[in-house]
């Protein structure tokens, strides 16, 4: 049942679209006037109804008799309802009774040819006049009955040789004859289609026989659909009442759709020209698509793992959101600092070094030749580290000197002293029992020449002997004092002077296990 209802709605939508697509982009929503010619305008009055396919669309403005022969009734009508002022050149009109009390109206079918312009004329060949029922009843009374019999009796003589005129009058006088003629003409144009329908009827009937259960179900559902539709006839009537307005609003969109279709013709031509290459591409794309299925399956698995990971980070996201809400008061001063710290205009004082080291134009911190400037806040920050490094680390072409050193004072050994005392004894460090130039002769010293190398002293000489062999008395006293200090505080002091001759060479002492 739902499918049948959907089919009915689809047919209604297609009918509306077809009506809208039949129109072009002209504006037909305004008032339109037409002139209709009838053989007989009996019952029509000024202000009477003008209907389009049974829907009231306007009114009759004027009635008059034409001056030709035979005289005709000329009716001027005005259509004011939006979407209904759309009569064509093949439109047909007739005079129809509205009730049994003698009210009549003009009813027209729009047709399918070219549109009639404002003030267009519908000729008498496309109109019919109804025969009032009261006039038909009148001819059955006396003396009209005898008069009508005389008219029929003399009709043959009066119409002798004018059978075609009589046929035309009868055809226009009775709407059923006219419509029958139109139906026959349509059937005549579709003879081949009818022949095909007849030839294929047996196959259609056989198919229906095979699926008669479906046919029965369709009929049953169609009955249910019709019953439901009848129960909602008020809503359907309202929809049909709003349909002309909907079609009028749809017409501009359909006109643009037609323009779009016309603009797509070159594209479709190019697409048709490249259809072969496109078919080849799609054919070759199929193996690639088949091979990509495992990758997409793996991607689906990765997406499931990603969903779990995202769900696991909900707490972190909440924390970040909370931090972002609280970051407002901090972000603004930070933005102001970053915007102003590199602004040359905020320099505290002018400095020639800033102008000598500024970046070239067009950098925004460049100082023009005719102006002065100082260091920016960022330059001042980097200058601090630069000058601190230069003040503590001197370098030139010869070498590099670190002017400061960090010393951890453990036991009071960081202070400078000349005399070895009991408090400074642990601060002394010896590399073996022999210290050249301290408690042993300097092997590079030449007697009589300061700073020049001389003969090496015997490695087995004692500290006392080295002091006696010194050529200079002052030097001997210094060496003797140093030797005494060595004997007092060195690791070899307990061995005495007599053990000096048995001392090992310096190299052997340093390299012994």
mmCIF file with all atom_site columns, C-alpha atoms in Angstrom, residues 151-334:
data_model
loop_
_atom_site.group_PDB
_atom_site.id
_atom_site.type_symbol
_atom_site.label_atom_id
_atom_site.label_alt_id
_atom_site.label_comp_id
_atom_site.label_asym_id
_atom_site.label_entity_id
_atom_site.label_seq_id
_atom_site.pdbx_PDB_ins_code
_atom_site.Cartn_x
_atom_site.Cartn_y
_atom_site.Cartn_z
_atom_site.occupancy
_atom_site.B_iso_or_equiv
_atom_site.pdbx_formal_charge
_atom_site.auth_seq_id
_atom_site.auth_comp_id
_atom_site.auth_asym_id
_atom_site.auth_atom_id
_atom_site.pdbx_PDB_model_num
ATOM 1   C CA . UNK A 1 151 ? -39.035 22.637  -38.950 1.00 0.00 ? 151 UNK A CA 1
ATOM 2   C CA . UNK A 1 152 ? -37.848 19.024  -39.018 1.00 0.00 ? 152 UNK A CA 1
ATOM 3   C CA . UNK A 1 153 ? -40.114 18.288  -41.973 1.00 0.00 ? 153 UNK A CA 1
ATOM 4   C CA . UNK A 1 154 ? -38.779 21.192  -43.955 1.00 0.00 ? 154 UNK A CA 1
ATOM 5   C CA . UNK A 1 155 ? -35.158 20.680  -42.797 1.00 0.00 ? 155 UNK A CA 1
ATOM 6   C CA . UNK A 1 156 ? -34.356 18.350  -45.651 1.00 0.00 ? 156 UNK A CA 1
ATOM 7   C CA . UNK A 1 157 ? -35.424 20.893  -48.252 1.00 0.00 ? 157 UNK A CA 1
ATOM 8   C CA . UNK A 1 158 ? -33.660 23.745  -46.482 1.00 0.00 ? 158 UNK A CA 1
ATOM 9   C CA . UNK A 1 159 ? -30.375 21.886  -46.098 1.00 0.00 ? 159 UNK A CA 1
ATOM 10  C CA . UNK A 1 160 ? -30.298 20.230  -49.484 1.00 0.00 ? 160 UNK A CA 1
ATOM 11  C CA . UNK A 1 161 ? -26.733 20.345  -50.764 1.00 0.00 ? 161 UNK A CA 1
ATOM 12  C CA . UNK A 1 162 ? -25.363 21.736  -47.457 1.00 0.00 ? 162 UNK A CA 1
ATOM 13  C CA . UNK A 1 163 ? -24.595 18.541  -45.623 1.00 0.00 ? 163 UNK A CA 1
ATOM 14  C CA . UNK A 1 164 ? -21.069 19.683  -44.727 1.00 0.00 ? 164 UNK A CA 1
ATOM 15  C CA . UNK A 1 165 ? -22.365 22.859  -43.086 1.00 0.00 ? 165 UNK A CA 1
ATOM 16  C CA . UNK A 1 166 ? -24.890 20.797  -41.141 1.00 0.00 ? 166 UNK A CA 1
ATOM 17  C CA . UNK A 1 167 ? -22.131 18.435  -40.008 1.00 0.00 ? 167 UNK A CA 1
ATOM 18  C CA . UNK A 1 168 ? -20.012 21.356  -38.834 1.00 0.00 ? 168 UNK A CA 1
ATOM 19  C CA . UNK A 1 169 ? -22.926 22.866  -36.920 1.00 0.00 ? 169 UNK A CA 1
ATOM 20  C CA . UNK A 1 170 ? -23.723 19.559  -35.236 1.00 0.00 ? 170 UNK A CA 1
ATOM 21  C CA . UNK A 1 171 ? -20.092 18.957  -34.381 1.00 0.00 ? 171 UNK A CA 1
ATOM 22  C CA . UNK A 1 172 ? -19.699 22.356  -32.720 1.00 0.00 ? 172 UNK A CA 1
ATOM 23  C CA . UNK A 1 173 ? -23.123 22.217  -31.118 1.00 0.00 ? 173 UNK A CA 1
ATOM 24  C CA . UNK A 1 174 ? -22.511 18.994  -29.217 1.00 0.00 ? 174 UNK A CA 1
ATOM 25  C CA . UNK A 1 175 ? -19.303 18.709  -27.139 1.00 0.00 ? 175 UNK A CA 1
ATOM 26  C CA . UNK A 1 176 ? -19.468 14.935  -27.174 1.00 0.00 ? 176 UNK A CA 1
ATOM 27  C CA . UNK A 1 177 ? -19.196 14.824  -30.957 1.00 0.00 ? 177 UNK A CA 1
ATOM 28  C CA . UNK A 1 178 ? -16.247 17.187  -30.933 1.00 0.00 ? 178 UNK A CA 1
ATOM 29  C CA . UNK A 1 179 ? -14.437 15.198  -28.282 1.00 0.00 ? 179 UNK A CA 1
ATOM 30  C CA . UNK A 1 180 ? -15.206 11.969  -30.112 1.00 0.00 ? 180 UNK A CA 1
ATOM 31  C CA . UNK A 1 181 ? -13.662 13.413  -33.258 1.00 0.00 ? 181 UNK A CA 1
ATOM 32  C CA . UNK A 1 182 ? -10.554 14.449  -31.353 1.00 0.00 ? 182 UNK A CA 1
ATOM 33  C CA . UNK A 1 183 ? -10.255 10.980  -29.817 1.00 0.00 ? 183 UNK A CA 1
ATOM 34  C CA . UNK A 1 184 ? -10.542 9.360   -33.235 1.00 0.00 ? 184 UNK A CA 1
ATOM 35  C CA . UNK A 1 185 ? -7.868  11.645  -34.654 1.00 0.00 ? 185 UNK A CA 1
ATOM 36  C CA . UNK A 1 186 ? -5.529  10.759  -31.787 1.00 0.00 ? 186 UNK A CA 1
ATOM 37  C CA . UNK A 1 187 ? -6.171  7.064   -32.330 1.00 0.00 ? 187 UNK A CA 1
ATOM 38  C CA . UNK A 1 188 ? -5.498  7.507   -36.026 1.00 0.00 ? 188 UNK A CA 1
ATOM 39  C CA . UNK A 1 189 ? -2.098  9.026   -35.311 1.00 0.00 ? 189 UNK A CA 1
ATOM 40  C CA . UNK A 1 190 ? -1.239  6.129   -32.987 1.00 0.00 ? 190 UNK A CA 1
ATOM 41  C CA . UNK A 1 191 ? -2.218  3.243   -35.257 1.00 0.00 ? 191 UNK A CA 1
ATOM 42  C CA . UNK A 1 192 ? 1.180   1.562   -35.046 1.00 0.00 ? 192 UNK A CA 1
ATOM 43  C CA . UNK A 1 193 ? 1.182   1.828   -31.269 1.00 0.00 ? 193 UNK A CA 1
ATOM 44  C CA . UNK A 1 194 ? -2.260  0.243   -31.123 1.00 0.00 ? 194 UNK A CA 1
ATOM 45  C CA . UNK A 1 195 ? -1.119  -2.559  -33.395 1.00 0.00 ? 195 UNK A CA 1
ATOM 46  C CA . UNK A 1 196 ? 1.860   -3.189  -31.117 1.00 0.00 ? 196 UNK A CA 1
ATOM 47  C CA . UNK A 1 197 ? -0.407  -3.201  -28.063 1.00 0.00 ? 197 UNK A CA 1
ATOM 48  C CA . UNK A 1 198 ? -2.716  -5.741  -29.682 1.00 0.00 ? 198 UNK A CA 1
ATOM 49  C CA . UNK A 1 199 ? 0.222   -7.930  -30.765 1.00 0.00 ? 199 UNK A CA 1
ATOM 50  C CA . UNK A 1 200 ? 1.734   -7.878  -27.290 1.00 0.00 ? 200 UNK A CA 1
ATOM 51  C CA . UNK A 1 201 ? -1.564  -8.231  -25.450 1.00 0.00 ? 201 UNK A CA 1
ATOM 52  C CA . UNK A 1 202 ? -1.310  -12.012 -25.275 1.00 0.00 ? 202 UNK A CA 1
ATOM 53  C CA . UNK A 1 203 ? 2.123   -11.817 -23.680 1.00 0.00 ? 203 UNK A CA 1
ATOM 54  C CA . UNK A 1 204 ? 0.889   -9.229  -21.186 1.00 0.00 ? 204 UNK A CA 1
ATOM 55  C CA . UNK A 1 205 ? -2.111  -11.352 -20.315 1.00 0.00 ? 205 UNK A CA 1
ATOM 56  C CA . UNK A 1 206 ? 0.105   -14.433 -19.938 1.00 0.00 ? 206 UNK A CA 1
ATOM 57  C CA . UNK A 1 207 ? 2.428   -12.508 -17.595 1.00 0.00 ? 207 UNK A CA 1
ATOM 58  C CA . UNK A 1 208 ? -0.573  -11.304 -15.598 1.00 0.00 ? 208 UNK A CA 1
ATOM 59  C CA . UNK A 1 209 ? -1.835  -14.880 -15.397 1.00 0.00 ? 209 UNK A CA 1
ATOM 60  C CA . UNK A 1 210 ? 1.503   -16.045 -13.996 1.00 0.00 ? 210 UNK A CA 1
ATOM 61  C CA . UNK A 1 211 ? 1.407   -13.289 -11.404 1.00 0.00 ? 211 UNK A CA 1
ATOM 62  C CA . UNK A 1 212 ? -2.302  -13.096 -10.736 1.00 0.00 ? 212 UNK A CA 1
ATOM 63  C CA . UNK A 1 213 ? -1.581  -13.232 -7.017  1.00 0.00 ? 213 UNK A CA 1
ATOM 64  C CA . UNK A 1 214 ? 0.383   -9.994  -7.323  1.00 0.00 ? 214 UNK A CA 1
ATOM 65  C CA . UNK A 1 215 ? -2.407  -8.502  -9.426  1.00 0.00 ? 215 UNK A CA 1
ATOM 66  C CA . UNK A 1 216 ? -4.978  -9.394  -6.788  1.00 0.00 ? 216 UNK A CA 1
ATOM 67  C CA . UNK A 1 217 ? -2.768  -7.925  -4.077  1.00 0.00 ? 217 UNK A CA 1
ATOM 68  C CA . UNK A 1 218 ? -2.285  -4.773  -6.174  1.00 0.00 ? 218 UNK A CA 1
ATOM 69  C CA . UNK A 1 219 ? -6.027  -4.379  -6.633  1.00 0.00 ? 219 UNK A CA 1
ATOM 70  C CA . UNK A 1 220 ? -6.574  -4.907  -2.918  1.00 0.00 ? 220 UNK A CA 1
ATOM 71  C CA . UNK A 1 221 ? -3.896  -2.358  -1.981  1.00 0.00 ? 221 UNK A CA 1
ATOM 72  C CA . UNK A 1 222 ? -5.244  0.043   -4.589  1.00 0.00 ? 222 UNK A CA 1
ATOM 73  C CA . UNK A 1 223 ? -8.654  -0.253  -2.937  1.00 0.00 ? 223 UNK A CA 1
ATOM 74  C CA . UNK A 1 224 ? -7.144  0.451   0.456   1.00 0.00 ? 224 UNK A CA 1
ATOM 75  C CA . UNK A 1 225 ? -5.239  3.389   -0.990  1.00 0.00 ? 225 UNK A CA 1
ATOM 76  C CA . UNK A 1 226 ? -8.390  4.781   -2.555  1.00 0.00 ? 226 UNK A CA 1
ATOM 77  C CA . UNK A 1 227 ? -10.204 4.401   0.761   1.00 0.00 ? 227 UNK A CA 1
ATOM 78  C CA . UNK A 1 228 ? -7.446  6.230   2.621   1.00 0.00 ? 228 UNK A CA 1
ATOM 79  C CA . UNK A 1 229 ? -7.364  8.899   -0.081  1.00 0.00 ? 229 UNK A CA 1
ATOM 80  C CA . UNK A 1 230 ? -11.126 9.357   0.234   1.00 0.00 ? 230 UNK A CA 1
ATOM 81  C CA . UNK A 1 231 ? -10.784 9.778   3.988   1.00 0.00 ? 231 UNK A CA 1
ATOM 82  C CA . UNK A 1 232 ? -8.346  12.611  3.361   1.00 0.00 ? 232 UNK A CA 1
ATOM 83  C CA . UNK A 1 233 ? -10.152 14.285  0.523   1.00 0.00 ? 233 UNK A CA 1
ATOM 84  C CA . UNK A 1 234 ? -10.184 17.610  2.372   1.00 0.00 ? 234 UNK A CA 1
ATOM 85  C CA . UNK A 1 235 ? -6.386  17.657  2.557   1.00 0.00 ? 235 UNK A CA 1
ATOM 86  C CA . UNK A 1 236 ? -6.120  16.561  -1.078  1.00 0.00 ? 236 UNK A CA 1
ATOM 87  C CA . UNK A 1 237 ? -8.538  19.288  -2.127  1.00 0.00 ? 237 UNK A CA 1
ATOM 88  C CA . UNK A 1 238 ? -6.385  21.816  -0.266  1.00 0.00 ? 238 UNK A CA 1
ATOM 89  C CA . UNK A 1 239 ? -3.276  20.469  -2.038  1.00 0.00 ? 239 UNK A CA 1
ATOM 90  C CA . UNK A 1 240 ? -4.911  20.811  -5.432  1.00 0.00 ? 240 UNK A CA 1
ATOM 91  C CA . UNK A 1 241 ? -6.053  24.300  -4.514  1.00 0.00 ? 241 UNK A CA 1
ATOM 92  C CA . UNK A 1 242 ? -2.471  25.252  -3.729  1.00 0.00 ? 242 UNK A CA 1
ATOM 93  C CA . UNK A 1 243 ? -1.094  23.451  -6.788  1.00 0.00 ? 243 UNK A CA 1
ATOM 94  C CA . UNK A 1 244 ? -1.460  26.418  -9.209  1.00 0.00 ? 244 UNK A CA 1
ATOM 95  C CA . UNK A 1 245 ? 0.424   28.685  -6.826  1.00 0.00 ? 245 UNK A CA 1
ATOM 96  C CA . UNK A 1 246 ? 3.087   26.010  -6.389  1.00 0.00 ? 246 UNK A CA 1
ATOM 97  C CA . UNK A 1 247 ? 3.446   25.674  -10.143 1.00 0.00 ? 247 UNK A CA 1
ATOM 98  C CA . UNK A 1 248 ? 3.691   29.450  -10.487 1.00 0.00 ? 248 UNK A CA 1
ATOM 99  C CA . UNK A 1 249 ? 6.507   29.506  -7.921  1.00 0.00 ? 249 UNK A CA 1
ATOM 100 C CA . UNK A 1 250 ? 8.098   26.493  -9.563  1.00 0.00 ? 250 UNK A CA 1
ATOM 101 C CA . UNK A 1 251 ? 8.133   28.068  -13.024 1.00 0.00 ? 251 UNK A CA 1
ATOM 102 C CA . UNK A 1 252 ? 11.174  30.390  -12.473 1.00 0.00 ? 252 UNK A CA 1
ATOM 103 C CA . UNK A 1 253 ? 13.164  27.487  -11.043 1.00 0.00 ? 253 UNK A CA 1
ATOM 104 C CA . UNK A 1 254 ? 12.261  25.247  -13.948 1.00 0.00 ? 254 UNK A CA 1
ATOM 105 C CA . UNK A 1 255 ? 13.173  28.049  -16.370 1.00 0.00 ? 255 UNK A CA 1
ATOM 106 C CA . UNK A 1 256 ? 16.615  28.245  -14.745 1.00 0.00 ? 256 UNK A CA 1
ATOM 107 C CA . UNK A 1 257 ? 16.833  24.469  -14.887 1.00 0.00 ? 257 UNK A CA 1
ATOM 108 C CA . UNK A 1 258 ? 16.157  24.687  -18.615 1.00 0.00 ? 258 UNK A CA 1
ATOM 109 C CA . UNK A 1 259 ? 18.895  27.284  -18.995 1.00 0.00 ? 259 UNK A CA 1
ATOM 110 C CA . UNK A 1 260 ? 21.225  25.023  -17.040 1.00 0.00 ? 260 UNK A CA 1
ATOM 111 C CA . UNK A 1 261 ? 20.341  22.128  -19.327 1.00 0.00 ? 261 UNK A CA 1
ATOM 112 C CA . UNK A 1 262 ? 21.118  24.252  -22.380 1.00 0.00 ? 262 UNK A CA 1
ATOM 113 C CA . UNK A 1 263 ? 24.436  25.320  -20.841 1.00 0.00 ? 263 UNK A CA 1
ATOM 114 C CA . UNK A 1 264 ? 25.310  21.666  -20.167 1.00 0.00 ? 264 UNK A CA 1
ATOM 115 C CA . UNK A 1 265 ? 25.010  20.683  -23.837 1.00 0.00 ? 265 UNK A CA 1
ATOM 116 C CA . UNK A 1 266 ? 28.710  21.458  -24.663 1.00 0.00 ? 266 UNK A CA 1
ATOM 117 C CA . UNK A 1 267 ? 29.801  19.608  -21.529 1.00 0.00 ? 267 UNK A CA 1
ATOM 118 C CA . UNK A 1 268 ? 27.718  16.581  -22.446 1.00 0.00 ? 268 UNK A CA 1
ATOM 119 C CA . UNK A 1 269 ? 29.158  16.627  -25.938 1.00 0.00 ? 269 UNK A CA 1
ATOM 120 C CA . UNK A 1 270 ? 32.690  16.606  -24.556 1.00 0.00 ? 270 UNK A CA 1
ATOM 121 C CA . UNK A 1 271 ? 31.673  13.875  -22.137 1.00 0.00 ? 271 UNK A CA 1
ATOM 122 C CA . UNK A 1 272 ? 30.300  11.825  -24.983 1.00 0.00 ? 272 UNK A CA 1
ATOM 123 C CA . UNK A 1 273 ? 33.542  12.315  -26.924 1.00 0.00 ? 273 UNK A CA 1
ATOM 124 C CA . UNK A 1 274 ? 35.534  11.097  -23.912 1.00 0.00 ? 274 UNK A CA 1
ATOM 125 C CA . UNK A 1 275 ? 33.170  8.228   -23.094 1.00 0.00 ? 275 UNK A CA 1
ATOM 126 C CA . UNK A 1 276 ? 35.539  5.673   -24.600 1.00 0.00 ? 276 UNK A CA 1
ATOM 127 C CA . UNK A 1 277 ? 38.492  6.805   -22.507 1.00 0.00 ? 277 UNK A CA 1
ATOM 128 C CA . UNK A 1 278 ? 36.242  6.975   -19.451 1.00 0.00 ? 278 UNK A CA 1
ATOM 129 C CA . UNK A 1 279 ? 35.085  3.412   -20.052 1.00 0.00 ? 279 UNK A CA 1
ATOM 130 C CA . UNK A 1 280 ? 38.706  2.277   -20.333 1.00 0.00 ? 280 UNK A CA 1
ATOM 131 C CA . UNK A 1 281 ? 39.569  4.088   -17.117 1.00 0.00 ? 281 UNK A CA 1
ATOM 132 C CA . UNK A 1 282 ? 36.683  2.522   -15.221 1.00 0.00 ? 282 UNK A CA 1
ATOM 133 C CA . UNK A 1 283 ? 37.563  -0.918  -16.583 1.00 0.00 ? 283 UNK A CA 1
ATOM 134 C CA . UNK A 1 284 ? 41.150  -0.577  -15.407 1.00 0.00 ? 284 UNK A CA 1
ATOM 135 C CA . UNK A 1 285 ? 40.001  0.897   -12.111 1.00 0.00 ? 285 UNK A CA 1
ATOM 136 C CA . UNK A 1 286 ? 38.189  -2.272  -11.090 1.00 0.00 ? 286 UNK A CA 1
ATOM 137 C CA . UNK A 1 287 ? 41.347  -4.333  -10.282 1.00 0.00 ? 287 UNK A CA 1
ATOM 138 C CA . UNK A 1 288 ? 42.683  -1.403  -8.321  1.00 0.00 ? 288 UNK A CA 1
ATOM 139 C CA . UNK A 1 289 ? 39.425  -1.213  -6.374  1.00 0.00 ? 289 UNK A CA 1
ATOM 140 C CA . UNK A 1 290 ? 39.551  -4.939  -5.652  1.00 0.00 ? 290 UNK A CA 1
ATOM 141 C CA . UNK A 1 291 ? 43.132  -4.676  -4.390  1.00 0.00 ? 291 UNK A CA 1
ATOM 142 C CA . UNK A 1 292 ? 42.277  -1.691  -2.220  1.00 0.00 ? 292 UNK A CA 1
ATOM 143 C CA . UNK A 1 293 ? 39.627  -3.570  -0.246  1.00 0.00 ? 293 UNK A CA 1
ATOM 144 C CA . UNK A 1 294 ? 42.151  -4.989  2.298   1.00 0.00 ? 294 UNK A CA 1
ATOM 145 C CA . UNK A 1 295 ? 43.535  -1.520  2.849   1.00 0.00 ? 295 UNK A CA 1
ATOM 146 C CA . UNK A 1 296 ? 40.070  -0.148  3.531   1.00 0.00 ? 296 UNK A CA 1
ATOM 147 C CA . UNK A 1 297 ? 39.338  -3.036  5.889   1.00 0.00 ? 297 UNK A CA 1
ATOM 148 C CA . UNK A 1 298 ? 42.582  -2.307  7.741   1.00 0.00 ? 298 UNK A CA 1
ATOM 149 C CA . UNK A 1 299 ? 41.643  1.358   7.809   1.00 0.00 ? 299 UNK A CA 1
ATOM 150 C CA . UNK A 1 300 ? 38.320  0.391   9.339   1.00 0.00 ? 300 UNK A CA 1
ATOM 151 C CA . UNK A 1 301 ? 40.130  -1.558  12.046  1.00 0.00 ? 301 UNK A CA 1
ATOM 152 C CA . UNK A 1 302 ? 42.435  1.378   12.670  1.00 0.00 ? 302 UNK A CA 1
ATOM 153 C CA . UNK A 1 303 ? 39.442  3.672   12.931  1.00 0.00 ? 303 UNK A CA 1
ATOM 154 C CA . UNK A 1 304 ? 37.952  1.433   15.623  1.00 0.00 ? 304 UNK A CA 1
ATOM 155 C CA . UNK A 1 305 ? 41.220  1.608   17.560  1.00 0.00 ? 305 UNK A CA 1
ATOM 156 C CA . UNK A 1 306 ? 41.242  5.364   17.006  1.00 0.00 ? 306 UNK A CA 1
ATOM 157 C CA . UNK A 1 307 ? 37.740  5.637   18.428  1.00 0.00 ? 307 UNK A CA 1
ATOM 158 C CA . UNK A 1 308 ? 38.884  3.803   21.552  1.00 0.00 ? 308 UNK A CA 1
ATOM 159 C CA . UNK A 1 309 ? 41.937  6.074   21.833  1.00 0.00 ? 309 UNK A CA 1
ATOM 160 C CA . UNK A 1 310 ? 39.796  9.190   21.465  1.00 0.00 ? 310 UNK A CA 1
ATOM 161 C CA . UNK A 1 311 ? 37.398  7.941   24.103  1.00 0.00 ? 311 UNK A CA 1
ATOM 162 C CA . UNK A 1 312 ? 40.356  7.272   26.407  1.00 0.00 ? 312 UNK A CA 1
ATOM 163 C CA . UNK A 1 313 ? 41.534  10.890  26.044  1.00 0.00 ? 313 UNK A CA 1
ATOM 164 C CA . UNK A 1 314 ? 38.216  12.454  27.005  1.00 0.00 ? 314 UNK A CA 1
ATOM 165 C CA . UNK A 1 315 ? 39.591  13.309  30.454  1.00 0.00 ? 315 UNK A CA 1
ATOM 166 C CA . UNK A 1 316 ? 42.658  15.006  28.974  1.00 0.00 ? 316 UNK A CA 1
ATOM 167 C CA . UNK A 1 317 ? 40.463  16.934  26.552  1.00 0.00 ? 317 UNK A CA 1
ATOM 168 C CA . UNK A 1 318 ? 38.304  18.130  29.445  1.00 0.00 ? 318 UNK A CA 1
ATOM 169 C CA . UNK A 1 319 ? 41.434  19.283  31.282  1.00 0.00 ? 319 UNK A CA 1
ATOM 170 C CA . UNK A 1 320 ? 42.650  21.124  28.176  1.00 0.00 ? 320 UNK A CA 1
ATOM 171 C CA . UNK A 1 321 ? 39.269  22.790  27.775  1.00 0.00 ? 321 UNK A CA 1
ATOM 172 C CA . UNK A 1 322 ? 39.343  23.899  31.381  1.00 0.00 ? 322 UNK A CA 1
ATOM 173 C CA . UNK A 1 323 ? 42.886  25.222  30.922  1.00 0.00 ? 323 UNK A CA 1
ATOM 174 C CA . UNK A 1 324 ? 41.823  27.024  27.759  1.00 0.00 ? 324 UNK A CA 1
ATOM 175 C CA . UNK A 1 325 ? 38.973  28.722  29.612  1.00 0.00 ? 325 UNK A CA 1
ATOM 176 C CA . UNK A 1 326 ? 41.393  29.899  32.307  1.00 0.00 ? 326 UNK A CA 1
ATOM 177 C CA . UNK A 1 327 ? 44.073  30.981  29.823  1.00 0.00 ? 327 UNK A CA 1
ATOM 178 C CA . UNK A 1 328 ? 42.258  34.151  28.836  1.00 0.00 ? 328 UNK A CA 1
ATOM 179 C CA . UNK A 1 329 ? 43.738  36.477  31.497  1.00 0.00 ? 329 UNK A CA 1
ATOM 180 C CA . UNK A 1 330 ? 47.236  35.153  30.717  1.00 0.00 ? 330 UNK A CA 1
ATOM 181 C CA . UNK A 1 331 ? 46.983  35.159  26.940  1.00 0.00 ? 331 UNK A CA 1
ATOM 182 C CA . UNK A 1 332 ? 46.173  38.843  26.624  1.00 0.00 ? 332 UNK A CA 1
ATOM 183 C CA . UNK A 1 333 ? 49.234  40.161  28.522  1.00 0.00 ? 333 UNK A CA 1
ATOM 184 C CA . UNK A 1 334 ? 51.385  37.599  26.704  1.00 0.00 ? 334 UNK A CA 1
#
